[in-house]
């Protein structure tokens, strides 16, 4: 069985966590800002850990931190990763 795709933060993106637990990303190349809710901040910070940078690992961790079932967590994680990839906030990790 093949491993799920893994991702890492784009090094051209700056992150600031705000006092209320939300966050802001700035893509230095495109000059676009992105607002993150608390779940988005959780995903962004979790991507720093090598063991947490695949969709299944993030979904599992999400269920441990937030009150959400694994199916919902998996769908939500896939959606946020797809959006972050489309906006070039993340880059795939080569196997």
mmCIF file of N, CA and C in Angstrom:
data_model
loop_
_atom_site.group_PDB
_atom_site.id
_atom_site.type_symbol
_atom_site.label_atom_id
_atom_site.label_comp_id
_atom_site.label_asym_id
_atom_site.label_seq_id
_atom_site.Cartn_x
_atom_site.Cartn_y
_atom_site.Cartn_z
ATOM 1 N N UNK A 1 0.834 -1.172 0.000
ATOM 2 C CA UNK A 1 0.000 0.000 0.000
ATOM 3 C C UNK A 1 0.887 1.246 0.000
ATOM 4 N N UNK A 2 0.570 2.198 -0.850
ATOM 5 C CA UNK A 2 1.399 3.394 -0.937
ATOM 6 C C UNK A 2 1.054 4.379 0.181
ATOM 7 N N UNK A 3 2.038 5.160 0.539
ATOM 8 C CA UNK A 3 1.831 6.161 1.585
ATOM 9 C C UNK A 3 1.019 7.324 1.037
ATOM 10 N N UNK A 4 0.226 7.969 1.895
ATOM 11 C CA UNK A 4 -0.530 9.141 1.437
ATOM 12 C C UNK A 4 0.426 10.302 1.147
ATOM 13 N N UNK A 5 0.015 11.217 0.277
ATOM 14 C CA UNK A 5 0.871 12.383 -0.002
ATOM 15 C C UNK A 5 1.153 13.161 1.281
ATOM 16 N N UNK A 6 2.338 13.736 1.326
ATOM 17 C CA UNK A 6 2.744 14.526 2.486
ATOM 18 C C UNK A 6 3.005 15.955 2.018
ATOM 19 N N UNK A 7 2.843 16.892 2.933
ATOM 20 C CA UNK A 7 2.949 18.298 2.579
ATOM 21 C C UNK A 7 3.811 19.035 3.588
ATOM 22 N N UNK A 8 4.339 20.165 3.153
ATOM 23 C CA UNK A 8 5.062 21.045 4.065
ATOM 24 C C UNK A 8 4.695 22.485 3.749
ATOM 25 N N UNK A 9 4.953 23.344 4.709
ATOM 26 C CA UNK A 9 4.673 24.757 4.522
ATOM 27 C C UNK A 9 5.601 25.324 3.450
ATOM 28 N N UNK A 10 5.055 26.166 2.592
ATOM 29 C CA UNK A 10 5.866 26.860 1.605
ATOM 30 C C UNK A 10 6.774 27.829 2.365
ATOM 31 N N UNK A 11 8.090 27.786 2.126
ATOM 32 C CA UNK A 11 8.992 28.676 2.862
ATOM 33 C C UNK A 11 8.797 30.158 2.525
ATOM 34 N N UNK A 12 8.027 30.455 1.491
ATOM 35 C CA UNK A 12 7.758 31.839 1.098
ATOM 36 C C UNK A 12 6.474 32.372 1.732
ATOM 37 N N UNK A 13 5.995 31.680 2.762
ATOM 38 C CA UNK A 13 4.765 32.084 3.445
ATOM 39 C C UNK A 13 5.087 32.373 4.913
ATOM 40 N N UNK A 14 4.672 33.548 5.363
ATOM 41 C CA UNK A 14 4.839 33.935 6.764
ATOM 42 C C UNK A 14 3.538 33.695 7.514
ATOM 43 N N UNK A 15 3.660 33.289 8.775
ATOM 44 C CA UNK A 15 2.502 32.992 9.611
ATOM 45 C C UNK A 15 2.562 33.828 10.882
ATOM 46 N N UNK A 16 1.421 34.393 11.252
ATOM 47 C CA UNK A 16 1.288 35.090 12.528
ATOM 48 C C UNK A 16 0.047 34.571 13.223
ATOM 49 N N UNK A 17 0.229 34.103 14.460
ATOM 50 C CA UNK A 17 -0.921 33.677 15.258
ATOM 51 C C UNK A 17 -1.395 34.865 16.080
ATOM 52 N N UNK A 18 -2.695 35.105 16.055
ATOM 53 C CA UNK A 18 -3.281 36.233 16.762
ATOM 54 C C UNK A 18 -3.721 35.819 18.167
ATOM 55 N N UNK A 19 -3.982 36.803 19.008
ATOM 56 C CA UNK A 19 -4.332 36.549 20.409
ATOM 57 C C UNK A 19 -5.585 35.696 20.579
ATOM 58 N N UNK A 20 -6.498 35.748 19.622
ATOM 59 C CA UNK A 20 -7.749 34.989 19.739
ATOM 60 C C UNK A 20 -7.646 33.563 19.200
ATOM 61 N N UNK A 21 -6.432 33.130 18.817
ATOM 62 C CA UNK A 21 -6.239 31.769 18.324
ATOM 63 C C UNK A 21 -6.376 31.627 16.828
ATOM 64 N N UNK A 22 -6.789 32.691 16.146
ATOM 65 C CA UNK A 22 -6.837 32.669 14.687
ATOM 66 C C UNK A 22 -5.463 33.059 14.161
ATOM 67 N N UNK A 23 -5.308 33.120 12.856
ATOM 68 C CA UNK A 23 -4.007 33.455 12.308
ATOM 69 C C UNK A 23 -4.098 34.088 10.936
ATOM 70 N N UNK A 24 -2.951 34.572 10.486
ATOM 71 C CA UNK A 24 -2.847 35.204 9.176
ATOM 72 C C UNK A 24 -1.612 34.651 8.480
ATOM 73 N N UNK A 25 -1.766 34.336 7.198
ATOM 74 C CA UNK A 25 -0.650 33.922 6.359
ATOM 75 C C UNK A 25 -0.407 35.008 5.322
ATOM 76 N N UNK A 26 0.843 35.286 5.016
ATOM 77 C CA UNK A 26 1.212 36.202 3.942
ATOM 78 C C UNK A 26 2.113 35.449 2.985
ATOM 79 N N UNK A 27 1.674 35.321 1.746
ATOM 80 C CA UNK A 27 2.498 34.692 0.711
ATOM 81 C C UNK A 27 3.396 35.784 0.143
ATOM 82 N N UNK A 28 4.689 35.684 0.377
ATOM 83 C CA UNK A 28 5.624 36.737 -0.006
ATOM 84 C C UNK A 28 5.751 36.910 -1.515
ATOM 85 N N UNK A 29 5.524 35.859 -2.283
ATOM 86 C CA UNK A 29 5.635 35.965 -3.739
ATOM 87 C C UNK A 29 4.403 36.604 -4.364
ATOM 88 N N UNK A 30 3.229 36.212 -3.899
ATOM 89 C CA UNK A 30 1.989 36.721 -4.496
ATOM 90 C C UNK A 30 1.473 37.970 -3.790
ATOM 91 N N UNK A 31 1.964 38.226 -2.578
ATOM 92 C CA UNK A 31 1.525 39.360 -1.742
ATOM 93 C C UNK A 31 0.078 39.227 -1.277
ATOM 94 N N UNK A 32 -0.466 38.019 -1.291
ATOM 95 C CA UNK A 32 -1.826 37.783 -0.813
ATOM 96 C C UNK A 32 -1.790 37.380 0.658
ATOM 97 N N UNK A 33 -2.784 37.880 1.401
ATOM 98 C CA UNK A 33 -2.996 37.490 2.791
ATOM 99 C C UNK A 33 -4.097 36.442 2.855
ATOM 100 N N UNK A 34 -4.010 35.558 3.834
ATOM 101 C CA UNK A 34 -5.019 34.524 4.045
ATOM 102 C C UNK A 34 -5.341 34.475 5.534
ATOM 103 N N UNK A 35 -6.617 34.497 5.855
ATOM 104 C CA UNK A 35 -7.052 34.400 7.248
ATOM 105 C C UNK A 35 -7.286 32.934 7.597
ATOM 106 N N UNK A 36 -6.851 32.542 8.779
ATOM 107 C CA UNK A 36 -7.059 31.181 9.265
ATOM 108 C C UNK A 36 -7.917 31.219 10.523
ATOM 109 N N UNK A 37 -8.920 30.334 10.575
ATOM 110 C CA UNK A 37 -9.661 30.172 11.822
ATOM 111 C C UNK A 37 -8.833 29.271 12.741
ATOM 112 N N UNK A 38 -9.360 28.933 13.895
ATOM 113 C CA UNK A 38 -8.595 28.130 14.859
ATOM 114 C C UNK A 38 -8.213 26.766 14.296
ATOM 115 N N UNK A 39 -9.107 26.183 13.511
ATOM 116 C CA UNK A 39 -8.792 24.890 12.899
ATOM 117 C C UNK A 39 -7.689 25.046 11.867
ATOM 118 N N UNK A 40 -7.742 26.110 11.087
ATOM 119 C CA UNK A 40 -6.690 26.381 10.105
ATOM 120 C C UNK A 40 -5.339 26.578 10.765
ATOM 121 N N UNK A 41 -5.326 27.274 11.899
ATOM 122 C CA UNK A 41 -4.085 27.460 12.657
ATOM 123 C C UNK A 41 -3.573 26.110 13.150
ATOM 124 N N UNK A 42 -4.477 25.276 13.640
ATOM 125 C CA UNK A 42 -4.106 23.931 14.088
ATOM 126 C C UNK A 42 -3.432 23.157 12.951
ATOM 127 N N UNK A 43 -4.035 23.185 11.758
ATOM 128 C CA UNK A 43 -3.476 22.475 10.600
ATOM 129 C C UNK A 43 -2.111 23.052 10.251
ATOM 130 N N UNK A 44 -2.017 24.367 10.157
ATOM 131 C CA UNK A 44 -0.761 25.009 9.768
ATOM 132 C C UNK A 44 0.366 24.647 10.740
ATOM 133 N N UNK A 45 0.098 24.736 12.030
ATOM 134 C CA UNK A 45 1.122 24.428 13.023
ATOM 135 C C UNK A 45 1.462 22.938 13.033
ATOM 136 N N UNK A 46 0.474 22.087 12.798
ATOM 137 C CA UNK A 46 0.713 20.640 12.782
ATOM 138 C C UNK A 46 1.592 20.227 11.613
ATOM 139 N N UNK A 47 1.537 20.975 10.522
ATOM 140 C CA UNK A 47 2.343 20.637 9.348
ATOM 141 C C UNK A 47 3.839 20.784 9.603
ATOM 142 N N UNK A 48 4.224 21.433 10.673
ATOM 143 C CA UNK A 48 5.642 21.553 11.025
ATOM 144 C C UNK A 48 6.220 20.221 11.494
ATOM 145 N N UNK A 49 5.361 19.357 12.009
ATOM 146 C CA UNK A 49 5.811 18.074 12.544
ATOM 147 C C UNK A 49 5.845 17.040 11.424
ATOM 148 N N UNK A 50 6.971 16.398 11.254
ATOM 149 C CA UNK A 50 7.127 15.434 10.166
ATOM 150 C C UNK A 50 6.088 14.325 10.220
ATOM 151 N N UNK A 51 5.673 13.930 11.417
ATOM 152 C CA UNK A 51 4.717 12.829 11.546
ATOM 153 C C UNK A 51 3.282 13.268 11.297
ATOM 154 N N UNK A 52 3.042 14.561 11.180
ATOM 155 C CA UNK A 52 1.676 15.078 11.054
ATOM 156 C C UNK A 52 1.417 15.725 9.695
ATOM 157 N N UNK A 53 2.218 15.423 8.674
ATOM 158 C CA UNK A 53 2.076 16.166 7.432
ATOM 159 C C UNK A 53 1.381 15.411 6.302
ATOM 160 N N UNK A 54 0.533 14.468 6.648
ATOM 161 C CA UNK A 54 -0.324 13.812 5.653
ATOM 162 C C UNK A 54 -1.774 14.013 6.082
ATOM 163 N N UNK A 55 -2.686 13.924 5.130
ATOM 164 C CA UNK A 55 -4.106 14.133 5.440
ATOM 165 C C UNK A 55 -4.610 13.161 6.513
ATOM 166 N N UNK A 56 -4.320 11.857 6.418
ATOM 167 C CA UNK A 56 -4.810 10.942 7.459
ATOM 168 C C UNK A 56 -4.258 11.265 8.853
ATOM 169 N N UNK A 57 -2.980 11.622 8.940
ATOM 170 C CA UNK A 57 -2.391 11.956 10.239
ATOM 171 C C UNK A 57 -3.015 13.226 10.809
ATOM 172 N N UNK A 58 -3.238 14.214 9.945
ATOM 173 C CA UNK A 58 -3.865 15.458 10.397
ATOM 174 C C UNK A 58 -5.303 15.222 10.841
ATOM 175 N N UNK A 59 -6.037 14.405 10.100
ATOM 176 C CA UNK A 59 -7.434 14.115 10.460
ATOM 177 C C UNK A 59 -7.499 13.410 11.811
ATOM 178 N N UNK A 60 -6.615 12.451 12.028
ATOM 179 C CA UNK A 60 -6.591 11.736 13.310
ATOM 180 C C UNK A 60 -6.291 12.699 14.454
ATOM 181 N N UNK A 61 -5.300 13.552 14.255
ATOM 182 C CA UNK A 61 -4.939 14.508 15.300
ATOM 183 C C UNK A 61 -6.082 15.497 15.543
ATOM 184 N N UNK A 62 -6.787 15.881 14.477
ATOM 185 C CA UNK A 62 -7.916 16.807 14.607
ATOM 186 C C UNK A 62 -8.995 16.229 15.518
ATOM 187 N N UNK A 63 -9.248 14.911 15.400
ATOM 188 C CA UNK A 63 -10.269 14.277 16.248
ATOM 189 C C UNK A 63 -9.843 14.239 17.713
ATOM 190 N N UNK A 64 -8.542 14.284 17.957
ATOM 191 C CA UNK A 64 -8.037 14.265 19.328
ATOM 192 C C UNK A 64 -8.109 15.643 19.989
ATOM 193 N N UNK A 65 -8.133 16.692 19.173
ATOM 194 C CA UNK A 65 -8.099 18.055 19.696
ATOM 195 C C UNK A 65 -9.472 18.721 19.669
ATOM 196 N N UNK A 66 -10.247 18.432 18.620
ATOM 197 C CA UNK A 66 -11.567 19.034 18.453
ATOM 198 C C UNK A 66 -12.638 17.947 18.529
ATOM 199 N N UNK A 67 -13.842 18.326 18.821
ATOM 200 C CA UNK A 67 -14.958 17.375 18.903
ATOM 201 C C UNK A 67 -15.506 17.143 17.502
ATOM 202 N N UNK A 68 -14.886 16.221 16.793
ATOM 203 C CA UNK A 68 -15.284 15.923 15.419
ATOM 204 C C UNK A 68 -14.995 14.449 15.148
ATOM 205 N N UNK A 69 -15.865 13.815 14.358
ATOM 206 C CA UNK A 69 -15.639 12.405 14.022
ATOM 207 C C UNK A 69 -14.623 12.308 12.886
ATOM 208 N N UNK A 70 -14.073 11.129 12.696
ATOM 209 C CA UNK A 70 -12.987 10.932 11.735
ATOM 210 C C UNK A 70 -13.436 11.192 10.299
ATOM 211 N N UNK A 71 -14.670 10.845 9.937
ATOM 212 C CA UNK A 71 -15.134 11.090 8.567
ATOM 213 C C UNK A 71 -15.214 12.583 8.271
ATOM 214 N N UNK A 72 -15.780 13.336 9.194
ATOM 215 C CA UNK A 72 -15.870 14.789 9.019
ATOM 216 C C UNK A 72 -14.477 15.404 9.013
ATOM 217 N N UNK A 73 -13.630 14.964 9.932
ATOM 218 C CA UNK A 73 -12.263 15.483 10.000
ATOM 219 C C UNK A 73 -11.515 15.209 8.703
ATOM 220 N N UNK A 74 -11.668 14.017 8.156
ATOM 221 C CA UNK A 74 -10.982 13.667 6.908
ATOM 222 C C UNK A 74 -11.434 14.561 5.760
ATOM 223 N N UNK A 75 -12.752 14.758 5.644
ATOM 224 C CA UNK A 75 -13.272 15.636 4.577
ATOM 225 C C UNK A 75 -12.771 17.066 4.747
ATOM 226 N N UNK A 76 -12.813 17.561 5.969
ATOM 227 C CA UNK A 76 -12.387 18.936 6.226
ATOM 228 C C UNK A 76 -10.893 19.123 5.967
ATOM 229 N N UNK A 77 -10.098 18.169 6.392
ATOM 230 C CA UNK A 77 -8.650 18.254 6.171
ATOM 231 C C UNK A 77 -8.339 18.215 4.682
ATOM 232 N N UNK A 78 -8.965 17.303 3.950
ATOM 233 C CA UNK A 78 -8.751 17.238 2.493
ATOM 234 C C UNK A 78 -9.092 18.575 1.845
ATOM 235 N N UNK A 79 -10.194 19.183 2.270
ATOM 236 C CA UNK A 79 -10.623 20.461 1.685
ATOM 237 C C UNK A 79 -9.613 21.570 1.974
ATOM 238 N N UNK A 80 -9.158 21.664 3.220
ATOM 239 C CA UNK A 80 -8.224 22.739 3.555
ATOM 240 C C UNK A 80 -6.870 22.515 2.893
ATOM 241 N N UNK A 81 -6.417 21.275 2.805
ATOM 242 C CA UNK A 81 -5.151 21.002 2.123
ATOM 243 C C UNK A 81 -5.253 21.332 0.639
ATOM 244 N N UNK A 82 -6.378 20.984 0.014
ATOM 245 C CA UNK A 82 -6.583 21.315 -1.402
ATOM 246 C C UNK A 82 -6.534 22.825 -1.619
ATOM 247 N N UNK A 83 -7.195 23.580 -0.737
ATOM 248 C CA UNK A 83 -7.187 25.045 -0.858
ATOM 249 C C UNK A 83 -5.783 25.608 -0.655
ATOM 250 N N UNK A 84 -5.075 25.096 0.351
ATOM 251 C CA UNK A 84 -3.728 25.593 0.619
ATOM 252 C C UNK A 84 -2.772 25.255 -0.522
ATOM 253 N N UNK A 85 -2.938 24.081 -1.114
ATOM 254 C CA UNK A 85 -2.111 23.719 -2.271
ATOM 255 C C UNK A 85 -2.425 24.613 -3.461
ATOM 256 N N UNK A 86 -3.703 24.860 -3.713
ATOM 257 C CA UNK A 86 -4.110 25.699 -4.839
ATOM 258 C C UNK A 86 -3.569 27.122 -4.692
ATOM 259 N N UNK A 87 -3.486 27.603 -3.457
ATOM 260 C CA UNK A 87 -2.978 28.952 -3.200
ATOM 261 C C UNK A 87 -1.466 28.977 -2.992
ATOM 262 N N UNK A 88 -0.810 27.828 -3.189
ATOM 263 C CA UNK A 88 0.640 27.670 -3.065
ATOM 264 C C UNK A 88 1.154 28.003 -1.662
ATOM 265 N N UNK A 89 0.314 27.753 -0.667
ATOM 266 C CA UNK A 89 0.734 27.922 0.722
ATOM 267 C C UNK A 89 1.490 26.689 1.203
ATOM 268 N N UNK A 90 1.196 25.563 0.575
ATOM 269 C CA UNK A 90 1.860 24.290 0.865
ATOM 270 C C UNK A 90 2.556 23.795 -0.384
ATOM 271 N N UNK A 91 3.541 22.950 -0.170
ATOM 272 C CA UNK A 91 4.198 22.256 -1.271
ATOM 273 C C UNK A 91 4.256 20.778 -0.920
ATOM 274 N N UNK A 92 4.135 19.906 -1.929
ATOM 275 C CA UNK A 92 4.234 18.472 -1.658
ATOM 276 C C UNK A 92 5.649 18.101 -1.215
ATOM 277 N N UNK A 93 5.730 17.104 -0.369
ATOM 278 C CA UNK A 93 7.015 16.562 0.062
ATOM 279 C C UNK A 93 7.312 15.358 -0.813
ATOM 280 N N UNK A 94 8.488 15.333 -1.396
ATOM 281 C CA UNK A 94 8.876 14.184 -2.220
ATOM 282 C C UNK A 94 9.118 12.981 -1.329
ATOM 283 N N UNK A 95 8.706 11.789 -1.797
ATOM 284 C CA UNK A 95 8.901 10.578 -0.974
ATOM 285 C C UNK A 95 10.362 10.235 -0.790
#
